[in-house]
PDB file of C-alpha atoms in Angstrom:
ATOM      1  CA  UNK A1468      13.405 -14.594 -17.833  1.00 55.00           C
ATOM      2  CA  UNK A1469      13.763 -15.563 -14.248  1.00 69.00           C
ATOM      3  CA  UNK A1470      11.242 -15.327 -11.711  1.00 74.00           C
ATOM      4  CA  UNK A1471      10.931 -12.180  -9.592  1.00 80.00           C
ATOM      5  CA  UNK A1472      12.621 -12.251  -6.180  1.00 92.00           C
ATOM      6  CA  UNK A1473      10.958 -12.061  -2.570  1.00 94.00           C
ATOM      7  CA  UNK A1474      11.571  -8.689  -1.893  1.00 95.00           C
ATOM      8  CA  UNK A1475      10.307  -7.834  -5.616  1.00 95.00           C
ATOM      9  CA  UNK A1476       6.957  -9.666  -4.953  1.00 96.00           C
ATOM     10  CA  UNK A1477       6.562  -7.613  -1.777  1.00 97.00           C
ATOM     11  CA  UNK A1478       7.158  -4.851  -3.207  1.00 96.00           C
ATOM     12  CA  UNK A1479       4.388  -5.436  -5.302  1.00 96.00           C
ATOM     13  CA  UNK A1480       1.692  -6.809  -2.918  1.00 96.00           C
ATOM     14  CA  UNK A1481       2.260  -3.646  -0.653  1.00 97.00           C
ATOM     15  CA  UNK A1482       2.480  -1.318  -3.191  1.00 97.00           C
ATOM     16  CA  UNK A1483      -1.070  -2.378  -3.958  1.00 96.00           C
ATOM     17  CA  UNK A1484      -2.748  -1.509  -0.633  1.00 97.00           C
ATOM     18  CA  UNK A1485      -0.685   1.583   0.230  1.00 97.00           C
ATOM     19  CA  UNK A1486      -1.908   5.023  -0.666  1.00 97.00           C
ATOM     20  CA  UNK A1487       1.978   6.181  -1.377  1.00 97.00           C
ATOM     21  CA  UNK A1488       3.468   3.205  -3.007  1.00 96.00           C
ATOM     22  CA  UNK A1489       6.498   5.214  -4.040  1.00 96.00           C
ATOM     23  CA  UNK A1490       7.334   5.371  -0.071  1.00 95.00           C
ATOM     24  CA  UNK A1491       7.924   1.480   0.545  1.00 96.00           C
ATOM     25  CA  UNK A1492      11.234   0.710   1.252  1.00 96.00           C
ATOM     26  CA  UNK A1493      12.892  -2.943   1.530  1.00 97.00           C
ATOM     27  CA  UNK A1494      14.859  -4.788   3.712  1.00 97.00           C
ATOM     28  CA  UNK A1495      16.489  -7.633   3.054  1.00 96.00           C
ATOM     29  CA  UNK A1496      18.983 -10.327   5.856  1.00 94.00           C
ATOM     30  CA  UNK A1497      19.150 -13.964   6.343  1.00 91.00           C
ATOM     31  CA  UNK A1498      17.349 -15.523   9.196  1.00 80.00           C
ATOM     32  CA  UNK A1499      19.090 -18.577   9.087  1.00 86.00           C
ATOM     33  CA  UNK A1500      17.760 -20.463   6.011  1.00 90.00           C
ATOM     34  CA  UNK A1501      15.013 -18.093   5.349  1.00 91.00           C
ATOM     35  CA  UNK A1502      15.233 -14.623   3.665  1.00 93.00           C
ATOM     36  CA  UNK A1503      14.121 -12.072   5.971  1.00 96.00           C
ATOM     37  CA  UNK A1504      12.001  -9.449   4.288  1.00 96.00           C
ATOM     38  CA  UNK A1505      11.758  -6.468   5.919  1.00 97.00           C
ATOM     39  CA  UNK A1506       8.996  -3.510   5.000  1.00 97.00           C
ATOM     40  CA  UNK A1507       8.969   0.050   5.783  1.00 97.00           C
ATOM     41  CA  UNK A1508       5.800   2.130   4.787  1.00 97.00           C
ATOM     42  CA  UNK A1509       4.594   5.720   4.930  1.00 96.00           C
ATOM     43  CA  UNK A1510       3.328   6.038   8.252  1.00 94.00           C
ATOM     44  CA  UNK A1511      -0.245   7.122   6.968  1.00 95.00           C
ATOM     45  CA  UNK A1512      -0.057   3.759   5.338  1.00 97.00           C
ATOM     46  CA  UNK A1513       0.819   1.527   8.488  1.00 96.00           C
ATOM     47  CA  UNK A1514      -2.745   1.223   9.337  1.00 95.00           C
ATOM     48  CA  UNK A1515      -3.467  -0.306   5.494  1.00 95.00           C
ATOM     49  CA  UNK A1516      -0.519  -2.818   6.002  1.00 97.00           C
ATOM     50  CA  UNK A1517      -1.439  -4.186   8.995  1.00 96.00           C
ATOM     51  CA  UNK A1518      -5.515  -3.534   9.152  1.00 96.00           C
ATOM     52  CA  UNK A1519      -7.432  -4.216  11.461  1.00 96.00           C
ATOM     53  CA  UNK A1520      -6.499  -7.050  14.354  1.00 97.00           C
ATOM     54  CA  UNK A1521      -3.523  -7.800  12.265  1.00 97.00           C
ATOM     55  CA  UNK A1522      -6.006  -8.998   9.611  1.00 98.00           C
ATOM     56  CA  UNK A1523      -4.018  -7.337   6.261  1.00 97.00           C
ATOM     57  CA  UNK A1524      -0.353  -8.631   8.213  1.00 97.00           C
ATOM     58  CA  UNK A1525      -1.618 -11.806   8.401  1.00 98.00           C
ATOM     59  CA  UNK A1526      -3.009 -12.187   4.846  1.00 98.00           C
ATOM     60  CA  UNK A1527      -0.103 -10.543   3.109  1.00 98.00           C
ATOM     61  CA  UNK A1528       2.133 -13.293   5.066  1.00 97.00           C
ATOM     62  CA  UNK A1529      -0.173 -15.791   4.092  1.00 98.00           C
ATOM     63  CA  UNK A1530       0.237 -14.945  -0.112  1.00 97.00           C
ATOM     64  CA  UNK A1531       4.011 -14.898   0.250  1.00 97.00           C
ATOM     65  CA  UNK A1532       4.025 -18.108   2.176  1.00 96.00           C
ATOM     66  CA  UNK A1533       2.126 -19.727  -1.336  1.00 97.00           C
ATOM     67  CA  UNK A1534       4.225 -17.730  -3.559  1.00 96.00           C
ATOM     68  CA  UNK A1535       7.638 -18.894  -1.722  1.00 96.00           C
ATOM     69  CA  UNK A1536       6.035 -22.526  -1.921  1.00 95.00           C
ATOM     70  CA  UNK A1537       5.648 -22.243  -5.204  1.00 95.00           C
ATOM     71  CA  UNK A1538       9.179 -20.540  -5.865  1.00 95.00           C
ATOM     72  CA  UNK A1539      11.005 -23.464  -4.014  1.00 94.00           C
ATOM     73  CA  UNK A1540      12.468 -19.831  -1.640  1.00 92.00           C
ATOM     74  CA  UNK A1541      11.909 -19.678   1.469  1.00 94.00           C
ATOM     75  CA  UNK A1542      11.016 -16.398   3.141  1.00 95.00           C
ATOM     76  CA  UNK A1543       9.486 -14.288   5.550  1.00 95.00           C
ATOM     77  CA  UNK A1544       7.760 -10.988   6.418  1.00 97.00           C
ATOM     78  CA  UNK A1545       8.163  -8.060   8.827  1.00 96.00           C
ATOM     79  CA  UNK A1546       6.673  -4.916   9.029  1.00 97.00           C
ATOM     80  CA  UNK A1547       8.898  -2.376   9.917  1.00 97.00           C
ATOM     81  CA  UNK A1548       7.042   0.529  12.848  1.00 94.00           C
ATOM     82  CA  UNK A1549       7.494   3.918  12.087  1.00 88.00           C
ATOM     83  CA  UNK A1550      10.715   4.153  14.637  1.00 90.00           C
ATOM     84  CA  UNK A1551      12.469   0.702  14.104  1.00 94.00           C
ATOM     85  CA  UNK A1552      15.794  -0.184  12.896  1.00 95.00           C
ATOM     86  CA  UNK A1553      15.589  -2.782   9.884  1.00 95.00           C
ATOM     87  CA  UNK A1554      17.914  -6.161  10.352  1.00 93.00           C
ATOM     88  CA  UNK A1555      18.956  -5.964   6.653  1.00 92.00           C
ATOM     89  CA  UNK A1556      19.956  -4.257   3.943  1.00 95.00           C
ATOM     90  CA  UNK A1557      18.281  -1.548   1.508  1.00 95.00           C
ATOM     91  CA  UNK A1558      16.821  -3.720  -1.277  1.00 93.00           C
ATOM     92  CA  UNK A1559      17.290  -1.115  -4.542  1.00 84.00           C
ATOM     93  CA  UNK A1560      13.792  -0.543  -6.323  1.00 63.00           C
ATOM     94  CA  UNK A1561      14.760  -1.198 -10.274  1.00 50.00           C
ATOM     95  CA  UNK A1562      10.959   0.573 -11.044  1.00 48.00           C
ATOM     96  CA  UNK A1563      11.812   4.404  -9.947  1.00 46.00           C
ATOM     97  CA  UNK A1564      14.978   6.033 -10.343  1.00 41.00           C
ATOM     98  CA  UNK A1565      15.363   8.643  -7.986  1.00 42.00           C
ATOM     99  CA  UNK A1566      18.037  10.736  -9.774  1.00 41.00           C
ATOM    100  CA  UNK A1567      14.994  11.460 -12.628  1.00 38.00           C
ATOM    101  CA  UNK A1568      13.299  13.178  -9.231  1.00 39.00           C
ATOM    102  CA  UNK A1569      15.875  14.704  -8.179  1.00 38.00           C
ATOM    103  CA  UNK A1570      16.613  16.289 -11.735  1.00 38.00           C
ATOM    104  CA  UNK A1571      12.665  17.207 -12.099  1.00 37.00           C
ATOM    105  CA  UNK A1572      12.662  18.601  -8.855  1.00 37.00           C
ATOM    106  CA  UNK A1573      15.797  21.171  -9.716  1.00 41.00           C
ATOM    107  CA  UNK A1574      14.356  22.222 -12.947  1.00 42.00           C
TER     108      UNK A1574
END
């Protein structure tokens, strides 16, 4: 088994600190040998992504810097406002299936 992928580690680490983890959406573009990772939360959960000062930004940047060292990937982080247009495209979440809601929420 291979090891996750950027966006999938992201997904992860945000999900963690967010309040409505089924809300995060992915992003994903080149910026030219980098992957460009690009997050989009709840906007009641901005605040926890970015914390105080930038404090939570700058951490969460800071663990996927180590992890893409130790991946041999390069990539990097950007949190998404509430009104900004991502650079790249929808990254699919293989852990929820949205059909199943839509289904549960017809029956």
């Amino acid at each position: 088994m291979g090891s996750p992928s950027a966006p999938d580690f992201v997904r992860f680490l945000v999900g963690s600190i967010v309040d409505q983890p089924e809300s995060v959406e992915l992003y994903l573009s080149k910026d030219g040998q980098h992957d460009l990772v690009e997050v989009r939360v709840a906007s009641g959960d901005l605040s926890n992504v970015i914390g105080r000062g930038g404090k939570t930004a700058q951490a969460l940047r800071a663990v996927l810097d180590a992890w893409t060292w130790k991946h041999r990937v390069r990539a990097h982080l950007r949190i998404l406002e509430e009104e900004e247009q991502p650079q790249g495209a929808l990254v699919g979440d293989s852990t929820r299936s949205d059909d199943g809601a839509a289904e549960a929420s017809a029956g």
